[in-house]
Amino acid sequence: MSITRRPATLLALTAAAFVAAPAGAGAAEQLAASDGERIGLFENSSVKKVKSLKVKGLRGAQEIAGLDVRPCTDELFAMAVANDRAQLYGVKLDRKDGEARLRSKGGRFEVDGDSFGFDFNPVVDRIRIVSGRGQNLRVSPGPAPAPCPQATVIPPAGTVLVDKPLNYADGAFPGRPRVTGVAYTNSVAGATTTQLLDIDGKTGNLFEQIPPNDGTLVDIGELEATPRGSVGFDIARNRGFASFTPKGKKRTESRLYSVALRTGDVRNLGEISKLKGPVTSLAALRKG
């Protein structure tokens, strides 16, 4: 999941509230952030049938900057941005709109960049945040009841560990990566193993980030469609999904792709319509 915006503030969306929402929301398979304060709901097979909801309650100039479901609680967390600072929120979605509620009171942290990837590690219950400038962070989502991993010792929401910057393994590519979408495999409650995969907008390749804390990117393969700008990325039931504008197209023409996790091959599932701006973050539902 990722976003391109002014650097970051975190949002959390309660997936339970979303799934129970009327008017067909329960059939949605993807959530997409767009236009700073909107979330679109749609199915993989119906990307032109998007229900767009405005999220209220963000502070100041904050904009939504990332989405993901917390595997052990079925909450959907998100990231928004304002002046290089980040926070956590909880958001409820209903038929007409969304309501953001501050999760990490006073718990702001610094981010570096204008494009971000955002995803939960299901094994240790931490949020991985990376930026197009190579930043590589682990962020606590805050305490939660069992069966969340480390439920009794997890730090307050917004607590950050700064890991090594992103880098290409063995200098396989020149310069610094521009990763704008990350996703963990096996993103379900009780997971004991997982892999972190990255989409790099600079090379147009899919990578495995291993070890994640070292930020080392090992090439898997080309996407066959180079992203322009931000990339949304998530994995559900061992299927990868990415949202981005391919080079050569208008910035607002975000498309949904299926991604082969072993090769990087992509298949165009169609242009995501009815959103005011490009899709900047993607969260897949029904991961189990």
PDB file of C-alpha atoms in Angstrom:
ATOM      1  CA  MET A   1       0.000   0.000   0.000  1.00  0.00           C
ATOM      2  CA  SER A   2       1.246   3.475  -0.679  1.00  0.00           C
ATOM      3  CA  ILE A   3       0.565   7.115  -1.283  1.00  0.00           C
ATOM      4  CA  THR A   4       2.022  10.189  -2.924  1.00  0.00           C
ATOM      5  CA  ARG A   5       1.205  13.285  -0.916  1.00  0.00           C
ATOM      6  CA  ARG A   6       2.809  15.794   1.396  1.00  0.00           C
ATOM      7  CA  PRO A   7       4.614  13.644   4.023  1.00  0.00           C
ATOM      8  CA  ALA A   8       2.577  11.719   6.477  1.00  0.00           C
ATOM      9  CA  THR A   9      -0.044  11.241   9.130  1.00  0.00           C
ATOM     10  CA  LEU A  10      -1.562   7.854   9.917  1.00  0.00           C
ATOM     11  CA  LEU A  11      -5.190   6.855   9.772  1.00  0.00           C
ATOM     12  CA  ALA A  12      -6.877   3.714  10.955  1.00  0.00           C
ATOM     13  CA  LEU A  13     -10.134   2.454   9.517  1.00  0.00           C
ATOM     14  CA  THR A  14     -12.211  -0.122  11.314  1.00  0.00           C
ATOM     15  CA  ALA A  15     -12.769  -2.869   8.789  1.00  0.00           C
ATOM     16  CA  ALA A  16     -15.561  -4.369  10.865  1.00  0.00           C
ATOM     17  CA  ALA A  17     -17.590  -1.178  10.449  1.00  0.00           C
ATOM     18  CA  PHE A  18     -16.830  -1.225   6.748  1.00  0.00           C
ATOM     19  CA  VAL A  19     -17.786  -4.850   6.180  1.00  0.00           C
ATOM     20  CA  ALA A  20     -21.087  -4.363   7.983  1.00  0.00           C
ATOM     21  CA  ALA A  21     -21.925  -1.263   5.926  1.00  0.00           C
ATOM     22  CA  PRO A  22     -25.104  -1.438   3.819  1.00  0.00           C
ATOM     23  CA  ALA A  23     -25.622  -0.670   0.139  1.00  0.00           C
ATOM     24  CA  GLY A  24     -23.345  -3.435  -1.121  1.00  0.00           C
ATOM     25  CA  ALA A  25     -20.207  -2.383   0.738  1.00  0.00           C
ATOM     26  CA  GLY A  26     -19.784  -5.900   2.072  1.00  0.00           C
ATOM     27  CA  ALA A  27     -19.048  -7.145  -1.443  1.00  0.00           C
ATOM     28  CA  ALA A  28     -16.063  -4.832  -1.887  1.00  0.00           C
ATOM     29  CA  GLU A  29     -12.627  -6.420  -2.282  1.00  0.00           C
ATOM     30  CA  GLN A  30     -10.484  -3.262  -2.373  1.00  0.00           C
ATOM     31  CA  LEU A  31     -10.279   0.091  -0.636  1.00  0.00           C
ATOM     32  CA  ALA A  32      -8.473   2.859  -2.512  1.00  0.00           C
ATOM     33  CA  ALA A  33      -7.343   6.232  -1.150  1.00  0.00           C
ATOM     34  CA  SER A  34      -7.683   9.179  -3.503  1.00  0.00           C
ATOM     35  CA  ASP A  35      -7.801  12.970  -3.546  1.00  0.00           C
ATOM     36  CA  GLY A  36      -6.403  13.293  -0.019  1.00  0.00           C
ATOM     37  CA  GLU A  37      -9.636  12.685   1.870  1.00  0.00           C
ATOM     38  CA  ARG A  38     -11.614  10.072  -0.059  1.00  0.00           C
ATOM     39  CA  ILE A  39     -11.767   6.276  -0.014  1.00  0.00           C
ATOM     40  CA  GLY A  40     -13.183   4.278  -2.899  1.00  0.00           C
ATOM     41  CA  LEU A  41     -14.746   0.818  -2.503  1.00  0.00           C
ATOM     42  CA  PHE A  42     -14.876  -1.642  -5.393  1.00  0.00           C
ATOM     43  CA  GLU A  43     -14.581  -5.253  -6.516  1.00  0.00           C
ATOM     44  CA  ASN A  44     -11.664  -6.590  -8.540  1.00  0.00           C
ATOM     45  CA  SER A  45     -13.962  -7.472 -11.417  1.00  0.00           C
ATOM     46  CA  SER A  46     -15.830  -4.132 -11.381  1.00  0.00           C
ATOM     47  CA  VAL A  47     -13.229  -1.376 -11.155  1.00  0.00           C
ATOM     48  CA  LYS A  48     -15.541   1.083 -12.904  1.00  0.00           C
ATOM     49  CA  LYS A  49     -18.194   0.653 -10.210  1.00  0.00           C
ATOM     50  CA  VAL A  50     -16.571   2.593  -7.375  1.00  0.00           C
ATOM     51  CA  LYS A  51     -18.353   3.909  -4.294  1.00  0.00           C
ATOM     52  CA  SER A  52     -16.465   6.997  -3.084  1.00  0.00           C
ATOM     53  CA  LEU A  53     -16.677   8.142   0.553  1.00  0.00           C
ATOM     54  CA  LYS A  54     -15.287  11.345   2.046  1.00  0.00           C
ATOM     55  CA  VAL A  55     -13.372  10.930   5.325  1.00  0.00           C
ATOM     56  CA  LYS A  56     -14.128  13.644   7.882  1.00  0.00           C
ATOM     57  CA  GLY A  57     -12.152  14.530  10.994  1.00  0.00           C
ATOM     58  CA  LEU A  58      -8.621  14.871   9.616  1.00  0.00           C
ATOM     59  CA  ARG A  59      -6.644  17.670  11.243  1.00  0.00           C
ATOM     60  CA  GLY A  60      -5.564  20.716   9.319  1.00  0.00           C
ATOM     61  CA  ALA A  61      -4.101  19.881   5.915  1.00  0.00           C
ATOM     62  CA  GLN A  62      -3.686  16.153   6.582  1.00  0.00           C
ATOM     63  CA  GLU A  63      -4.303  13.807   3.664  1.00  0.00           C
ATOM     64  CA  ILE A  64      -4.838  10.057   3.614  1.00  0.00           C
ATOM     65  CA  ALA A  65      -1.540   8.372   2.838  1.00  0.00           C
ATOM     66  CA  GLY A  66      -1.879   4.611   3.191  1.00  0.00           C
ATOM     67  CA  LEU A  67      -4.310   1.816   4.006  1.00  0.00           C
ATOM     68  CA  ASP A  68      -4.020  -1.668   5.462  1.00  0.00           C
ATOM     69  CA  VAL A  69      -5.947  -4.154   7.572  1.00  0.00           C
ATOM     70  CA  ARG A  70      -4.439  -5.082  10.944  1.00  0.00           C
ATOM     71  CA  PRO A  71      -4.579  -8.873  10.661  1.00  0.00           C
ATOM     72  CA  CYS A  72      -5.141  -9.689  14.332  1.00  0.00           C
ATOM     73  CA  THR A  73      -8.049  -7.267  14.874  1.00  0.00           C
ATOM     74  CA  ASP A  74      -9.543  -6.775  11.394  1.00  0.00           C
ATOM     75  CA  GLU A  75      -9.048  -3.023  11.754  1.00  0.00           C
ATOM     76  CA  LEU A  76      -8.055  -1.149   8.646  1.00  0.00           C
ATOM     77  CA  PHE A  77      -5.206   1.271   9.351  1.00  0.00           C
ATOM     78  CA  ALA A  78      -4.259   4.131   7.090  1.00  0.00           C
ATOM     79  CA  MET A  79      -1.677   6.844   6.654  1.00  0.00           C
ATOM     80  CA  ALA A  80      -2.248  10.537   5.913  1.00  0.00           C
ATOM     81  CA  VAL A  81       0.246  13.364   5.523  1.00  0.00           C
ATOM     82  CA  ALA A  82       0.893  16.886   6.801  1.00  0.00           C
ATOM     83  CA  ASN A  83       4.176  18.768   7.029  1.00  0.00           C
ATOM     84  CA  ASP A  84       6.496  15.756   7.296  1.00  0.00           C
ATOM     85  CA  ARG A  85       4.693  14.475  10.395  1.00  0.00           C
ATOM     86  CA  ALA A  86       2.599  11.355  11.015  1.00  0.00           C
ATOM     87  CA  GLN A  87      -0.165  10.213  13.384  1.00  0.00           C
ATOM     88  CA  LEU A  88      -2.583   7.320  13.850  1.00  0.00           C
ATOM     89  CA  TYR A  89      -6.355   7.569  13.475  1.00  0.00           C
ATOM     90  CA  GLY A  90      -9.332   5.271  13.606  1.00  0.00           C
ATOM     91  CA  VAL A  91     -11.969   5.727  10.904  1.00  0.00           C
ATOM     92  CA  LYS A  92     -15.498   4.394  10.701  1.00  0.00           C
ATOM     93  CA  LEU A  93     -17.111   4.062   7.296  1.00  0.00           C
ATOM     94  CA  ASP A  94     -20.854   4.124   6.776  1.00  0.00           C
ATOM     95  CA  ARG A  95     -23.134   4.466   3.771  1.00  0.00           C
ATOM     96  CA  LYS A  96     -22.296   8.104   3.069  1.00  0.00           C
ATOM     97  CA  ASP A  97     -18.891   8.968   4.507  1.00  0.00           C
ATOM     98  CA  GLY A  98     -16.075   8.130   6.912  1.00  0.00           C
ATOM     99  CA  GLU A  99     -15.173   9.539  10.325  1.00  0.00           C
ATOM    100  CA  ALA A 100     -11.531   9.773  11.432  1.00  0.00           C
ATOM    101  CA  ARG A 101     -10.710   9.504  15.128  1.00  0.00           C
ATOM    102  CA  LEU A 102      -7.268  10.223  16.514  1.00  0.00           C
ATOM    103  CA  ARG A 103      -5.531   7.043  17.629  1.00  0.00           C
ATOM    104  CA  SER A 104      -2.068   8.197  18.738  1.00  0.00           C
ATOM    105  CA  LYS A 105      -2.718  11.326  20.768  1.00  0.00           C
ATOM    106  CA  GLY A 106       0.394  13.438  20.518  1.00  0.00           C
ATOM    107  CA  GLY A 107       2.216  10.523  18.926  1.00  0.00           C
ATOM    108  CA  ARG A 108       3.494  12.217  15.778  1.00  0.00           C
ATOM    109  CA  PHE A 109       6.612  11.017  14.025  1.00  0.00           C
ATOM    110  CA  GLU A 110       8.761  12.340  11.201  1.00  0.00           C
ATOM    111  CA  VAL A 111       8.675  10.991   7.669  1.00  0.00           C
ATOM    112  CA  ASP A 112      10.922  11.786   4.722  1.00  0.00           C
ATOM    113  CA  GLY A 113       9.477  11.901   1.240  1.00  0.00           C
ATOM    114  CA  ASP A 114       6.312  12.541  -0.707  1.00  0.00           C
ATOM    115  CA  SER A 115       5.521   8.926  -1.681  1.00  0.00           C
ATOM    116  CA  PHE A 116       5.016   6.127   0.849  1.00  0.00           C
ATOM    117  CA  GLY A 117       4.371   2.413   1.120  1.00  0.00           C
ATOM    118  CA  PHE A 118       2.399   1.159   4.150  1.00  0.00           C
ATOM    119  CA  ASP A 119       1.654  -2.411   5.270  1.00  0.00           C
ATOM    120  CA  PHE A 120       1.271  -4.605   8.354  1.00  0.00           C
ATOM    121  CA  ASN A 121       3.737  -7.336   9.243  1.00  0.00           C
ATOM    122  CA  PRO A 122       1.304 -10.061  10.393  1.00  0.00           C
ATOM    123  CA  VAL A 123       3.907 -11.956  12.430  1.00  0.00           C
ATOM    124  CA  VAL A 124       5.029  -9.156  14.774  1.00  0.00           C
ATOM    125  CA  ASP A 125       2.051  -6.775  14.451  1.00  0.00           C
ATOM    126  CA  ARG A 126       3.993  -3.723  13.290  1.00  0.00           C
ATOM    127  CA  ILE A 127       3.444  -1.335  10.387  1.00  0.00           C
ATOM    128  CA  ARG A 128       6.170  -1.141   7.751  1.00  0.00           C
ATOM    129  CA  ILE A 129       6.454   2.316   6.199  1.00  0.00           C
ATOM    130  CA  VAL A 130       8.859   3.088   3.366  1.00  0.00           C
ATOM    131  CA  SER A 131       9.266   6.204   1.261  1.00  0.00           C
ATOM    132  CA  GLY A 132      10.309   7.089  -2.256  1.00  0.00           C
ATOM    133  CA  ARG A 133      13.430   8.622  -0.728  1.00  0.00           C
ATOM    134  CA  GLY A 134      14.505   5.343   0.826  1.00  0.00           C
ATOM    135  CA  GLN A 135      13.145   5.766   4.349  1.00  0.00           C
ATOM    136  CA  ASN A 136      12.437   2.453   6.116  1.00  0.00           C
ATOM    137  CA  LEU A 137      10.428   2.482   9.361  1.00  0.00           C
ATOM    138  CA  ARG A 138       8.653   0.146  11.766  1.00  0.00           C
ATOM    139  CA  VAL A 139       5.718   1.751  13.573  1.00  0.00           C
ATOM    140  CA  SER A 140       3.629   0.409  16.444  1.00  0.00           C
ATOM    141  CA  PRO A 141      -0.145   0.396  15.880  1.00  0.00           C
ATOM    142  CA  GLY A 142      -0.682   0.477  19.652  1.00  0.00           C
ATOM    143  CA  PRO A 143      -1.868  -2.113  22.192  1.00  0.00           C
ATOM    144  CA  ALA A 144      -4.592  -4.582  21.272  1.00  0.00           C
ATOM    145  CA  PRO A 145      -6.101  -7.643  22.943  1.00  0.00           C
ATOM    146  CA  ALA A 146      -5.086 -11.207  22.145  1.00  0.00           C
ATOM    147  CA  PRO A 147      -4.664 -12.827  19.674  1.00  0.00           C
ATOM    148  CA  CYS A 148      -2.459  -9.931  18.583  1.00  0.00           C
ATOM    149  CA  PRO A 149       1.261 -10.794  18.784  1.00  0.00           C
ATOM    150  CA  GLN A 150       3.007  -9.225  21.785  1.00  0.00           C
ATOM    151  CA  ALA A 151      -0.377  -7.887  22.901  1.00  0.00           C
ATOM    152  CA  THR A 152       0.786  -7.100  26.428  1.00  0.00           C
ATOM    153  CA  VAL A 153       4.086  -5.424  25.519  1.00  0.00           C
ATOM    154  CA  ILE A 154       3.395  -3.541  22.290  1.00  0.00           C
ATOM    155  CA  PRO A 155       4.477   0.130  22.538  1.00  0.00           C
ATOM    156  CA  PRO A 156       2.043   3.057  22.290  1.00  0.00           C
ATOM    157  CA  ALA A 157       0.620   3.856  18.869  1.00  0.00           C
ATOM    158  CA  GLY A 158       3.046   5.820  16.737  1.00  0.00           C
ATOM    159  CA  THR A 159       6.225   4.523  18.402  1.00  0.00           C
ATOM    160  CA  VAL A 160       8.894   4.293  15.681  1.00  0.00           C
ATOM    161  CA  LEU A 161      11.994   2.234  15.003  1.00  0.00           C
ATOM    162  CA  VAL A 162      14.181   3.622  12.210  1.00  0.00           C
ATOM    163  CA  ASP A 163      15.708   0.855  10.074  1.00  0.00           C
ATOM    164  CA  LYS A 164      18.422   0.985   7.415  1.00  0.00           C
ATOM    165  CA  PRO A 165      17.555   2.903   4.226  1.00  0.00           C
ATOM    166  CA  LEU A 166      16.355   0.973   1.197  1.00  0.00           C
ATOM    167  CA  ASN A 167      19.133  -0.272  -1.074  1.00  0.00           C
ATOM    168  CA  TYR A 168      19.581  -2.568  -4.065  1.00  0.00           C
ATOM    169  CA  ALA A 169      21.216  -5.930  -3.294  1.00  0.00           C
ATOM    170  CA  ASP A 170      24.808  -6.124  -4.567  1.00  0.00           C
ATOM    171  CA  GLY A 171      24.413  -2.825  -6.403  1.00  0.00           C
ATOM    172  CA  ALA A 172      22.185  -4.496  -8.989  1.00  0.00           C
ATOM    173  CA  PHE A 173      20.771  -1.105  -9.994  1.00  0.00           C
ATOM    174  CA  PRO A 174      22.358   2.341  -9.751  1.00  0.00           C
ATOM    175  CA  GLY A 175      21.295   5.000  -7.287  1.00  0.00           C
ATOM    176  CA  ARG A 176      18.591   4.920  -4.646  1.00  0.00           C
ATOM    177  CA  PRO A 177      15.327   2.944  -4.904  1.00  0.00           C
ATOM    178  CA  ARG A 178      12.021   4.774  -5.215  1.00  0.00           C
ATOM    179  CA  VAL A 179       9.693   2.285  -3.551  1.00  0.00           C
ATOM    180  CA  THR A 180       6.135   3.539  -3.276  1.00  0.00           C
ATOM    181  CA  GLY A 181       4.264   0.307  -2.585  1.00  0.00           C
ATOM    182  CA  VAL A 182       4.916  -2.543  -0.125  1.00  0.00           C
ATOM    183  CA  ALA A 183       2.938  -5.607   0.939  1.00  0.00           C
ATOM    184  CA  TYR A 184       3.472  -8.606   3.213  1.00  0.00           C
ATOM    185  CA  THR A 185       2.459 -12.125   2.241  1.00  0.00           C
ATOM    186  CA  ASN A 186       0.392 -14.396   4.500  1.00  0.00           C
ATOM    187  CA  SER A 187      -1.332 -11.390   6.052  1.00  0.00           C
ATOM    188  CA  VAL A 188      -3.705 -13.227   8.378  1.00  0.00           C
ATOM    189  CA  ALA A 189      -4.133 -13.565  12.124  1.00  0.00           C
ATOM    190  CA  GLY A 190      -1.738 -16.080  13.645  1.00  0.00           C
ATOM    191  CA  ALA A 191       0.752 -16.008  10.774  1.00  0.00           C
ATOM    192  CA  THR A 192       4.182 -17.388  11.675  1.00  0.00           C
ATOM    193  CA  THR A 193       5.986 -16.606   8.402  1.00  0.00           C
ATOM    194  CA  THR A 194       5.798 -13.762   5.904  1.00  0.00           C
ATOM    195  CA  GLN A 195       7.704 -12.029   3.094  1.00  0.00           C
ATOM    196  CA  LEU A 196       7.865  -8.305   2.364  1.00  0.00           C
ATOM    197  CA  LEU A 197       7.505  -7.384  -1.317  1.00  0.00           C
ATOM    198  CA  ASP A 198       8.167  -3.938  -2.809  1.00  0.00           C
ATOM    199  CA  ILE A 199       7.260  -2.188  -6.059  1.00  0.00           C
ATOM    200  CA  ASP A 200       9.966   0.223  -7.187  1.00  0.00           C
ATOM    201  CA  GLY A 201       8.784   3.086  -9.363  1.00  0.00           C
ATOM    202  CA  LYS A 202      12.329   3.842 -10.491  1.00  0.00           C
ATOM    203  CA  THR A 203      13.049   0.486 -12.134  1.00  0.00           C
ATOM    204  CA  GLY A 204       9.487  -0.748 -12.632  1.00  0.00           C
ATOM    205  CA  ASN A 205      10.413  -3.993 -10.848  1.00  0.00           C
ATOM    206  CA  LEU A 206       9.028  -6.168  -8.064  1.00  0.00           C
ATOM    207  CA  PHE A 207      11.498  -6.874  -5.247  1.00  0.00           C
ATOM    208  CA  GLU A 208      11.667  -8.834  -2.029  1.00  0.00           C
ATOM    209  CA  GLN A 209      12.893  -6.697   0.862  1.00  0.00           C
ATOM    210  CA  ILE A 210      15.119  -9.079   2.821  1.00  0.00           C
ATOM    211  CA  PRO A 211      16.001  -8.679   5.579  1.00  0.00           C
ATOM    212  CA  PRO A 212      13.260  -6.039   5.924  1.00  0.00           C
ATOM    213  CA  ASN A 213      15.098  -4.149   8.665  1.00  0.00           C
ATOM    214  CA  ASP A 214      18.222  -3.914   6.484  1.00  0.00           C
ATOM    215  CA  GLY A 215      16.212  -2.498   3.587  1.00  0.00           C
ATOM    216  CA  THR A 216      17.925  -4.743   1.021  1.00  0.00           C
ATOM    217  CA  LEU A 217      15.948  -5.239  -2.208  1.00  0.00           C
ATOM    218  CA  VAL A 218      16.386  -8.511  -4.122  1.00  0.00           C
ATOM    219  CA  ASP A 219      15.012  -8.386  -7.670  1.00  0.00           C
ATOM    220  CA  ILE A 220      12.097 -10.680  -8.564  1.00  0.00           C
ATOM    221  CA  GLY A 221      11.202  -9.366 -12.005  1.00  0.00           C
ATOM    222  CA  GLU A 222       9.879  -6.548 -14.181  1.00  0.00           C
ATOM    223  CA  LEU A 223       6.247  -5.476 -13.942  1.00  0.00           C
ATOM    224  CA  GLU A 224       5.982  -4.901 -17.721  1.00  0.00           C
ATOM    225  CA  ALA A 225       4.196  -1.624 -16.885  1.00  0.00           C
ATOM    226  CA  THR A 226       6.312   1.080 -15.254  1.00  0.00           C
ATOM    227  CA  PRO A 227       4.420   3.097 -12.610  1.00  0.00           C
ATOM    228  CA  ARG A 228       4.118   6.844 -12.862  1.00  0.00           C
ATOM    229  CA  GLY A 229       3.918   8.431  -9.405  1.00  0.00           C
ATOM    230  CA  SER A 230       2.371   6.642  -6.436  1.00  0.00           C
ATOM    231  CA  VAL A 231       1.697   2.908  -6.210  1.00  0.00           C
ATOM    232  CA  GLY A 232      -0.913   1.114  -4.144  1.00  0.00           C
ATOM    233  CA  PHE A 233       0.026  -2.500  -3.417  1.00  0.00           C
ATOM    234  CA  ASP A 234      -1.474  -5.298  -1.338  1.00  0.00           C
ATOM    235  CA  ILE A 235      -1.700  -9.081  -1.216  1.00  0.00           C
ATOM    236  CA  ALA A 236      -4.828 -11.153  -0.585  1.00  0.00           C
ATOM    237  CA  ARG A 237      -4.952 -14.956  -0.608  1.00  0.00           C
ATOM    238  CA  ASN A 238      -1.510 -15.077  -2.227  1.00  0.00           C
ATOM    239  CA  ARG A 239      -2.653 -12.789  -5.048  1.00  0.00           C
ATOM    240  CA  GLY A 240      -0.948  -9.452  -5.533  1.00  0.00           C
ATOM    241  CA  PHE A 241      -2.866  -6.323  -6.512  1.00  0.00           C
ATOM    242  CA  ALA A 242      -1.363  -2.981  -7.487  1.00  0.00           C
ATOM    243  CA  SER A 243      -2.884   0.346  -8.438  1.00  0.00           C
ATOM    244  CA  PHE A 244      -0.905   2.917 -10.376  1.00  0.00           C
ATOM    245  CA  THR A 245      -0.828   5.114 -13.451  1.00  0.00           C
ATOM    246  CA  PRO A 246       1.393   3.583 -16.153  1.00  0.00           C
ATOM    247  CA  LYS A 247       3.903   5.872 -17.816  1.00  0.00           C
ATOM    248  CA  GLY A 248       2.486   7.574 -20.873  1.00  0.00           C
ATOM    249  CA  LYS A 249      -0.981   7.997 -19.336  1.00  0.00           C
ATOM    250  CA  LYS A 250      -2.589  10.931 -17.550  1.00  0.00           C
ATOM    251  CA  ARG A 251      -1.800  11.087 -13.839  1.00  0.00           C
ATOM    252  CA  THR A 252      -5.461  10.607 -12.940  1.00  0.00           C
ATOM    253  CA  GLU A 253      -5.766   7.353 -14.916  1.00  0.00           C
ATOM    254  CA  SER A 254      -5.098   4.870 -12.107  1.00  0.00           C
ATOM    255  CA  ARG A 255      -5.486   1.226 -13.087  1.00  0.00           C
ATOM    256  CA  LEU A 256      -5.795  -1.960 -11.084  1.00  0.00           C
ATOM    257  CA  TYR A 257      -3.357  -4.769 -11.884  1.00  0.00           C
ATOM    258  CA  SER A 258      -2.992  -8.318 -10.676  1.00  0.00           C
ATOM    259  CA  VAL A 259       0.644  -9.059  -9.839  1.00  0.00           C
ATOM    260  CA  ALA A 260       2.333 -12.476 -10.078  1.00  0.00           C
ATOM    261  CA  LEU A 261       4.339 -12.597  -6.863  1.00  0.00           C
ATOM    262  CA  ARG A 262       6.984 -15.011  -8.178  1.00  0.00           C
ATOM    263  CA  THR A 263       7.737 -13.215 -11.447  1.00  0.00           C
ATOM    264  CA  GLY A 264       6.404  -9.664 -11.290  1.00  0.00           C
ATOM    265  CA  ASP A 265       4.177 -10.201 -14.334  1.00  0.00           C
ATOM    266  CA  VAL A 266       1.082  -7.990 -14.276  1.00  0.00           C
ATOM    267  CA  ARG A 267      -2.371  -8.131 -15.839  1.00  0.00           C
ATOM    268  CA  ASN A 268      -4.419  -4.983 -16.381  1.00  0.00           C
ATOM    269  CA  LEU A 269      -7.826  -5.316 -14.691  1.00  0.00           C
ATOM    270  CA  GLY A 270      -9.047  -1.916 -15.851  1.00  0.00           C
ATOM    271  CA  GLU A 271      -9.067   1.779 -15.047  1.00  0.00           C
ATOM    272  CA  ILE A 272     -10.419   2.696 -11.612  1.00  0.00           C
ATOM    273  CA  SER A 273     -13.115   5.280 -12.280  1.00  0.00           C
ATOM    274  CA  LYS A 274     -15.290   7.726 -10.325  1.00  0.00           C
ATOM    275  CA  LEU A 275     -12.459   9.038  -8.138  1.00  0.00           C
ATOM    276  CA  LYS A 276     -11.401  12.689  -8.351  1.00  0.00           C
ATOM    277  CA  GLY A 277      -7.670  12.030  -8.307  1.00  0.00           C
ATOM    278  CA  PRO A 278      -5.186   9.187  -8.816  1.00  0.00           C
ATOM    279  CA  VAL A 279      -5.319   6.227  -6.443  1.00  0.00           C
ATOM    280  CA  THR A 280      -2.575   6.740  -3.879  1.00  0.00           C
ATOM    281  CA  SER A 281      -3.071   3.715  -1.635  1.00  0.00           C
ATOM    282  CA  LEU A 282      -4.697   0.301  -1.840  1.00  0.00           C
ATOM    283  CA  ALA A 283      -5.955  -2.122   0.804  1.00  0.00           C
ATOM    284  CA  ALA A 284      -7.201  -5.573  -0.137  1.00  0.00           C
ATOM    285  CA  LEU A 285      -9.990  -7.048   1.963  1.00  0.00           C
ATOM    286  CA  ARG A 286     -10.766 -10.743   2.531  1.00  0.00           C
ATOM    287  CA  LYS A 287      -7.124 -11.668   2.995  1.00  0.00           C
ATOM    288  CA  GLY A 288      -7.774 -14.993   4.634  1.00  0.00           C
TER     289      GLY A 288
END
